[in-house]
Amino acid sequence: MRVWVGIDDTDSPKGMCTTYLAGAVIEEIGKNLGKVVGFPRLIRLNPTIPYKTRGNGAVSILLDVDDDKELIEIIDAVIANYAMLDDVNTNPGAVIVNEKVAGELSWFADKAIKGIVRISDVYTILEKHSIPFVKYKKGRGLIGALASATAKLNDWTFELLAYRQKTRFGKKRQFFEDDFYDIDYEFYPLIFDTVDWMNGIVTAVPNSPCPVLFGLRGEDPEILEEAVTKIESEPVDKYFIFITNHATDMHIIDAETNGVQKLENYHSYKVRGKVTKSPYVITGGHVFFEMETKYGKIKCVAFEPTKQFRSIVRMLRAGDEIVVWGSMKRDTINLEKIKIEKLNIFSKENPRCPKCGKRMETAGRGKGFRCRNCKTYSKSKIIEKIERKIDVGYYEVPP
């Protein structure tokens, strides 16, 4: 029989990675229990949820096995051996879902990726469909585990994760930085999010104490395997390739297409509107602006970690017509990308004096404008065409 195994919430800021644990499950199953069908999956969940895991991703594996009872024992043993159970916020969960049942529950995955799911909802589903599960502590990982096992992917990318030798866990990663820039130069866009050229950061290498040495994201698994041979680093213990919804905008709700009546916090949206208030910067370097939409005025923000993306946002001005993608928190959209559809290239300015050419000053409220030196007068402001330093098109945050 074919079943989906879903696993989530086994890591912590101190270490581990659910993908690494899933790899251990794959290795154990391969010994004598059954076989893995296709690539394991790494499903990114709703990024706005406050209690999301460190990597915000749950793992699922499609298996062809004869005995799901022995399978649940293997999963239980692997979680007990690898999960960061000492961390108060680590609450592992795993499920085994019949492939047909998983297809019928794809709506649940869609809700977990785009919206909010309660653990009580999960228990109701598990009971209704007699789905075997394993949980530790609060078992919050059951949400992601079930979502990953039931996800239906209409779009996907691939992620190759290379793991460190166990003796290297927690130590400084050793790698040749230039190799990652060479890979980006040679393979982009088939391999992406490898480096941030503007800020000089190798984004493929994590900073956390997890088992991952580096990760390569791309469109073709064969090209990922070719690229990994070009990287000089500390010894790679093993690697797995995951199929994933990363970089597919699966978490984004198109507000217009989906008939959204009201924008809600802890959801991610695509929204069209017009800038009403020029961007302003607050302490910390965060850039805010306001836009008018069919849902009323909405505040948007580009936080400091988005680096040069903020420079684009700062160049917006009132009247620009844009589309934004981002996560809604505290009634503010945290920008992931924008599309500038139409630039406002006109501006209302004080008229120029016909004699000296200088800008006139106001003559008083409702009294027009005057040139103090030349004694000239004009009734109202004038419309002038202005030059913009940005173009229409798409702009995204750096990797």
CSV table of C-alpha atoms in Angstrom, one decimal, residues 360-364 367-371 376-380:
chain,number,residue,atom,x,y,z
A,360,MET,CA,6.5,81.6,-6.2
A,361,GLU,CA,5.4,81.4,-2.5
A,362,THR,CA,1.9,81.3,-1.2
A,363,ALA,CA,0.2,84.6,-0.8
A,364,GLY,CA,-2.0,83.3,2.0
A,367,LYS,CA,-5.0,83.9,-2.1
A,368,GLY,CA,-2.9,82.2,-4.7
A,369,PHE,CA,0.9,82.6,-5.2
A,370,ARG,CA,3.2,85.6,-5.5
A,371,CYS,CA,6.8,86.4,-6.3
A,376,THR,CA,4.0,88.9,-10.0
A,377,TYR,CA,0.9,86.8,-9.1
A,378,SER,CA,-0.6,83.4,-10.1
A,379,LYS,CA,-3.9,81.9,-9.0
A,380,SER,CA,-3.1,78.2,-8.5
